[in-house]
CSV table of C-alpha atoms and ligand atoms in Angstrom, one decimal:
chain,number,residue,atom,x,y,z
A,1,UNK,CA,-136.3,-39.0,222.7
A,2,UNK,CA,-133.4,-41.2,221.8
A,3,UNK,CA,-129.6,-40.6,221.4
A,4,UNK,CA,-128.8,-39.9,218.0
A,5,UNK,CA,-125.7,-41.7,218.6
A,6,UNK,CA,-126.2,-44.8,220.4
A,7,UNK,CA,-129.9,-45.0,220.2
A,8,UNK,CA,-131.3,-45.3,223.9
A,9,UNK,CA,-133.8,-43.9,225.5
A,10,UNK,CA,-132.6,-40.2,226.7
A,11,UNK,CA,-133.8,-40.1,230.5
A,12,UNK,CA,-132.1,-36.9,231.6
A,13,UNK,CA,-134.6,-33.3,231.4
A,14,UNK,CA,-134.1,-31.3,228.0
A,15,UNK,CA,-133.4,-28.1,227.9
A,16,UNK,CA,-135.2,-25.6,226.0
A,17,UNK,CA,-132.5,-25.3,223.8
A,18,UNK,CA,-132.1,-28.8,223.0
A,19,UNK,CA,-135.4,-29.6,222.4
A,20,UNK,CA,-135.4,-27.1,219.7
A,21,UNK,CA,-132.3,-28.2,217.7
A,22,UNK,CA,-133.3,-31.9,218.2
A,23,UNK,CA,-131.3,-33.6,215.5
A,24,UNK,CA,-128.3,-34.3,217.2
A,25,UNK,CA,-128.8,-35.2,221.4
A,26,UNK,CA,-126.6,-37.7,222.5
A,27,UNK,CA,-126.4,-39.4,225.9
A,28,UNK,CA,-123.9,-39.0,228.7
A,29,UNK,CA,-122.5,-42.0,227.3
A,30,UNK,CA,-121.6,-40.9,223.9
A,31,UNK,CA,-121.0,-36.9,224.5
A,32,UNK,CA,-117.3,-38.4,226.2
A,33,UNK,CA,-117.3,-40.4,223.0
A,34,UNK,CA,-115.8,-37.3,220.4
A,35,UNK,CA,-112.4,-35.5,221.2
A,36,UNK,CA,-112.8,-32.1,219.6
A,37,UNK,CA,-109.8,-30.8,217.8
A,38,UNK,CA,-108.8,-27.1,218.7
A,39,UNK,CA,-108.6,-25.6,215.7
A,40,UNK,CA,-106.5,-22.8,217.4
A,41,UNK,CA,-103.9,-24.9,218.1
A,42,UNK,CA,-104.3,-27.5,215.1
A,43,UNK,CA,-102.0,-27.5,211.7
A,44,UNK,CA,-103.6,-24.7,209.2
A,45,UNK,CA,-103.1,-27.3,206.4
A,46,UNK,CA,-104.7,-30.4,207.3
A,47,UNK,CA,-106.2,-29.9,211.2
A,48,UNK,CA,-103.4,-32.2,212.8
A,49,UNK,CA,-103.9,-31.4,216.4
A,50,UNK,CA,-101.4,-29.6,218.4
A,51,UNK,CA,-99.1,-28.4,215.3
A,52,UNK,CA,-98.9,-24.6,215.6
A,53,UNK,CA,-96.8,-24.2,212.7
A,54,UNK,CA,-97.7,-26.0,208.9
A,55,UNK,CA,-97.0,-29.4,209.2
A,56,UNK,CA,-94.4,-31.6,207.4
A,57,UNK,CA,-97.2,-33.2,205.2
A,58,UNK,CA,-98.7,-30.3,204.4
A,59,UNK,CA,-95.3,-28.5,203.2
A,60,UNK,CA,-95.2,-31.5,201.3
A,61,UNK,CA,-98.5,-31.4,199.6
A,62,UNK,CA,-97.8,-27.3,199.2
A,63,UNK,CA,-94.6,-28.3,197.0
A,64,UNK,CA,-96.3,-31.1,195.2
A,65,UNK,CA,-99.8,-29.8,194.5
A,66,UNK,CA,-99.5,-26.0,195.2
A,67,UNK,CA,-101.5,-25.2,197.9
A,68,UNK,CA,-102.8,-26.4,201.3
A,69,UNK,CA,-106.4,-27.1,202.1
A,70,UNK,CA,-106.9,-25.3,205.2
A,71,UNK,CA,-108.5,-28.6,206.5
A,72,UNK,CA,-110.4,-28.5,209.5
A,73,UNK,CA,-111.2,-31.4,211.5
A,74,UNK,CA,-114.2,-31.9,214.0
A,75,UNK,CA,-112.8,-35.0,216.1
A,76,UNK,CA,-109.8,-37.2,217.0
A,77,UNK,CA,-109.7,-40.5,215.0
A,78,UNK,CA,-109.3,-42.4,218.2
A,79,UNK,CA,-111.4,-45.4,219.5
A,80,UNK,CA,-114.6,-43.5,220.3
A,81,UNK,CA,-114.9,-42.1,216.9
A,82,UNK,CA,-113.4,-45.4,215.5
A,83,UNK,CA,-116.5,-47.0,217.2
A,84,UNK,CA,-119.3,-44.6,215.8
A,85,UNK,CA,-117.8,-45.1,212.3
A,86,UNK,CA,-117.9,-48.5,212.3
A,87,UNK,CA,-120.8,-49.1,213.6
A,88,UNK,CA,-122.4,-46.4,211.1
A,89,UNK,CA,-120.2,-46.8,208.0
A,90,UNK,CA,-119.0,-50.2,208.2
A,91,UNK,CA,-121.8,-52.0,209.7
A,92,UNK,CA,-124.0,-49.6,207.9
A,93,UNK,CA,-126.5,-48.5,211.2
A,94,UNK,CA,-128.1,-45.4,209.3
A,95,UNK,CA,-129.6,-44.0,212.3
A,96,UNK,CA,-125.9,-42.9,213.9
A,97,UNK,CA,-125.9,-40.3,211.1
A,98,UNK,CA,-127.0,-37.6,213.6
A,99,UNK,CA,-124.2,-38.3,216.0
A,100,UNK,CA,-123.1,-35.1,215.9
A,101,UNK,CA,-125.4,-32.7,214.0
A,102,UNK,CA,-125.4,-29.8,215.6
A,103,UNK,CA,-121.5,-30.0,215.8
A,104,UNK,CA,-121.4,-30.2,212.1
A,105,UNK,CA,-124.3,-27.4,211.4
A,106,UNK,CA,-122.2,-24.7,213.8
A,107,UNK,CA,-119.0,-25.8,211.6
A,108,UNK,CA,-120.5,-24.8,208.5
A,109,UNK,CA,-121.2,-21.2,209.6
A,110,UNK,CA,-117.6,-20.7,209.0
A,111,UNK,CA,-118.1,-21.6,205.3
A,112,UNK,CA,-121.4,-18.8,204.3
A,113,UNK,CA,-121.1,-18.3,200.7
A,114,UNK,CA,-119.0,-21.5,200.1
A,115,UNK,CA,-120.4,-24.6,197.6
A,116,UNK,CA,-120.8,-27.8,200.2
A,117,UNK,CA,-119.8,-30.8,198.1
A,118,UNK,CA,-119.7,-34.4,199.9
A,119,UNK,CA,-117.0,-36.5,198.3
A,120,UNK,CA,-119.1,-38.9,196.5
A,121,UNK,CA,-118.9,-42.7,196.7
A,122,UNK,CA,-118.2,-45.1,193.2
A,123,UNK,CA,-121.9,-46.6,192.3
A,124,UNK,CA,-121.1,-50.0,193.5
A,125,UNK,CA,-119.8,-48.5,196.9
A,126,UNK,CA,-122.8,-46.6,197.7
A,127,UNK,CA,-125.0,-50.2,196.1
A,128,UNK,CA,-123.6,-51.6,199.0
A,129,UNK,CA,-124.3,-49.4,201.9
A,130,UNK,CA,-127.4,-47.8,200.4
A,131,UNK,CA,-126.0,-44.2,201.9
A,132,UNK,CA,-123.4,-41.9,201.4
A,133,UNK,CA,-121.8,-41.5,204.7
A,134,UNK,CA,-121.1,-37.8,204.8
A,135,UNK,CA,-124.5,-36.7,202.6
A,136,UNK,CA,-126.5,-38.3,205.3
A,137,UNK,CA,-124.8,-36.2,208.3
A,138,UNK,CA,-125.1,-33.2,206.1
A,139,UNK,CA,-128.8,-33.5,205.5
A,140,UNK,CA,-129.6,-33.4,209.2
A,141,UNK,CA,-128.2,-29.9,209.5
A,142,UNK,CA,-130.3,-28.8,206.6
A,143,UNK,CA,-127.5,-26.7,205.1
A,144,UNK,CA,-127.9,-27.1,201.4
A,145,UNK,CA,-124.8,-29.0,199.5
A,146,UNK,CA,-124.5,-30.4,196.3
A,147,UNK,CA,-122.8,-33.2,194.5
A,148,UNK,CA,-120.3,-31.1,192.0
A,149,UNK,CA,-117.6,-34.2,191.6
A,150,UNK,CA,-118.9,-37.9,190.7
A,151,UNK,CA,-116.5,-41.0,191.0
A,152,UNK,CA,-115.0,-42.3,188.1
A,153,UNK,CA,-116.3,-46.1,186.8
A,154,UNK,CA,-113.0,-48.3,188.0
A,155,UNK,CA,-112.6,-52.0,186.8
A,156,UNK,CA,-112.9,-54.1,189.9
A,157,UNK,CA,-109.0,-54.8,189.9
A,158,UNK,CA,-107.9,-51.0,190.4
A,159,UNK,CA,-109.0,-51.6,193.7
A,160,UNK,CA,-106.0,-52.3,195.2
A,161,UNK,CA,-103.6,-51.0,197.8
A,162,UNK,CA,-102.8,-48.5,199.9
A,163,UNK,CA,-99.9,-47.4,198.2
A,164,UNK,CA,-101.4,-48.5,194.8
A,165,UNK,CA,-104.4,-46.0,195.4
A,166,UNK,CA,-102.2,-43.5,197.1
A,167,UNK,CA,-100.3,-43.0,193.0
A,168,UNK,CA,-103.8,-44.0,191.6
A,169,UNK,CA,-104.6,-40.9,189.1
A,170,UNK,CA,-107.6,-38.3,189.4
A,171,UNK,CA,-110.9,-40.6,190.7
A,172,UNK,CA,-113.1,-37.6,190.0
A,173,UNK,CA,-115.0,-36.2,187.5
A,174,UNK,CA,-117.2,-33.2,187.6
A,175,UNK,CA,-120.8,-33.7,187.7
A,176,UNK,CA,-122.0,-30.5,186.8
A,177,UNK,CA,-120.8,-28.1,184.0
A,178,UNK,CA,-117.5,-26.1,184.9
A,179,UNK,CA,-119.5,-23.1,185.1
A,180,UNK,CA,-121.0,-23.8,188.1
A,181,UNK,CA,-118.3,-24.0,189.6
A,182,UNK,CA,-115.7,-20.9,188.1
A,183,UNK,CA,-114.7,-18.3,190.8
A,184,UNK,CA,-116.5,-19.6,193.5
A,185,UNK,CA,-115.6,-20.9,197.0
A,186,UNK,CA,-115.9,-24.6,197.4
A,187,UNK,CA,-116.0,-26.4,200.9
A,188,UNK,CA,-115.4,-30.4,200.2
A,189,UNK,CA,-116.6,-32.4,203.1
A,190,UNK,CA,-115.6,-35.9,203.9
A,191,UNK,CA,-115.4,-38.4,206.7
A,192,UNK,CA,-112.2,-39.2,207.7
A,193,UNK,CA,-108.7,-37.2,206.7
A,194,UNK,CA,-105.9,-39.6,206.9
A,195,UNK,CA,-103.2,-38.8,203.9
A,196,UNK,CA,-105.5,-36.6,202.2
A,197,UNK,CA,-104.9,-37.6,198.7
A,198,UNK,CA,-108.5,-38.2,198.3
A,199,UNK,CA,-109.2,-34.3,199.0
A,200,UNK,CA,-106.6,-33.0,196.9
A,201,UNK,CA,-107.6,-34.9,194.1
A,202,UNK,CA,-111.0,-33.5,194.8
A,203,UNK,CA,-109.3,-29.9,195.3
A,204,UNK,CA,-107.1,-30.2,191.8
A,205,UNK,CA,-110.0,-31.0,189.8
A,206,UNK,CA,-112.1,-28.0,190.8
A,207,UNK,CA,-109.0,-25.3,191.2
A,208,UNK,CA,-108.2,-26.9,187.0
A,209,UNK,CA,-112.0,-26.0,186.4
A,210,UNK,CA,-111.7,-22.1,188.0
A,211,UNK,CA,-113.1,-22.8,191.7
A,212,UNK,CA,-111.2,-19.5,193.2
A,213,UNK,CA,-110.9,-21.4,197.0
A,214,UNK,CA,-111.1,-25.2,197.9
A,215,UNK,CA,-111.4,-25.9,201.7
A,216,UNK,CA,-112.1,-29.1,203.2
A,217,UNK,CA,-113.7,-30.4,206.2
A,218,UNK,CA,-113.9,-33.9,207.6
A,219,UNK,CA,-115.6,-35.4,210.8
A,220,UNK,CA,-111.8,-36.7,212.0
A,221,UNK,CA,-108.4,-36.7,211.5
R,301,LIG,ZN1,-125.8,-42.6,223.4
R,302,LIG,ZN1,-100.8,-30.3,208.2
């Protein structure tokens, strides 16, 4: 059996346990690679670590947008998760997509009754990578999801920067009729939370077509 994170052999004894839920094993090596984020102790809004009290950017984001998005976050952005994600996402190594599995699958069973949604990638984006990042996590833990929002076409200039993308209007569509998604709970999942525009544009879109609770949930923060 292999590490699902850095791909070597596994030469340690498996427990029972772990060679039941085999999707996600990872080495010695990698399992210091994550930094969990205590959610206990983490900012209610957005997952910051070590922010008891709503941060400043999510008082922000509850005076421009109107709510918070009771973000949680799996892992610290730091350089072990800035590795995995470059190496998977970047460099495009498929086979890290079951880094951390069985994390992710135990996460979700806070969400029962919730709509999993991936954010999705533009066509060309996902053209180039052949994947969708998050989807492919996801369908290791077998927990049904479902692609409610699509990425708006963009001319190739609109790419621009940081700030430019940061004002950019809504990227998102929906890709299923609004029914689908009226009065329900809605869990959007995505890979990295840095300002978070990205999920509240996700979040406006389905609270304007009657989604009673948007949360969100990324791998890091
Ligand atoms: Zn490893
Ligand atoms: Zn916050």
């Amino acid at each position: 059996m292999r590490c699902s994170c850095c791909q070597k052999e596994l030469i340690r004894n498996l427990t029972l346990r772990e060679l039941f839920c085999s999707a996600s094993l990872r080495c010695y090596h990698c399992e210091e690679q994550f930094t969990k984020i205590d959610h206990a102790t983490a900012c209610v809004g957005c997952g910051r670590k070590n922010s008891v009290k709503l941060c400043r950017d999510c008082r922000k984001w509850q005076q421009t947008s109107g709510f918070v998005l009771n973000n949680k976050s799996l892992y610290q952005y730091d350089e072990g998760f800035r590795k995995w994600i470059e190496a998977y996402k970047f460099t495009g190594d498929y086979r890290l997509r079951g880094a951390f599995a069985t994390e992710l699958k135990q996460a979700l069973r806070m969400y029962r009754g919730y709509l999993i949604c991936p954010l999705p990638l533009s066509k060309e984006r996902f053209k180039q990578r052949g994947f969708n990042q998050v989807s492919a996590c996801l369908a290791l833990t077998k927990v049904p999801f479902e692609m409610l929002l699509q990425r708006k076409e963009l001319s190739p200039q609109s790419e621009k920067t940081r700030e430019e993308r940061l004002l950019m209007a809504q990227p998102f569509k929906l890709n299923v009729e609004s029914e689908k998604i009226r009065n329900q709970r809605v869990l959007l999942i995505d890979d990295v939370y840095t300002t978070g525009r990205t999920l509240f544009h996700g979040a406006e879109l389905l609270y304007k077509n009657g989604a009673e609770t948007v949360k969100s949930l990324t791998f890091a923060r």
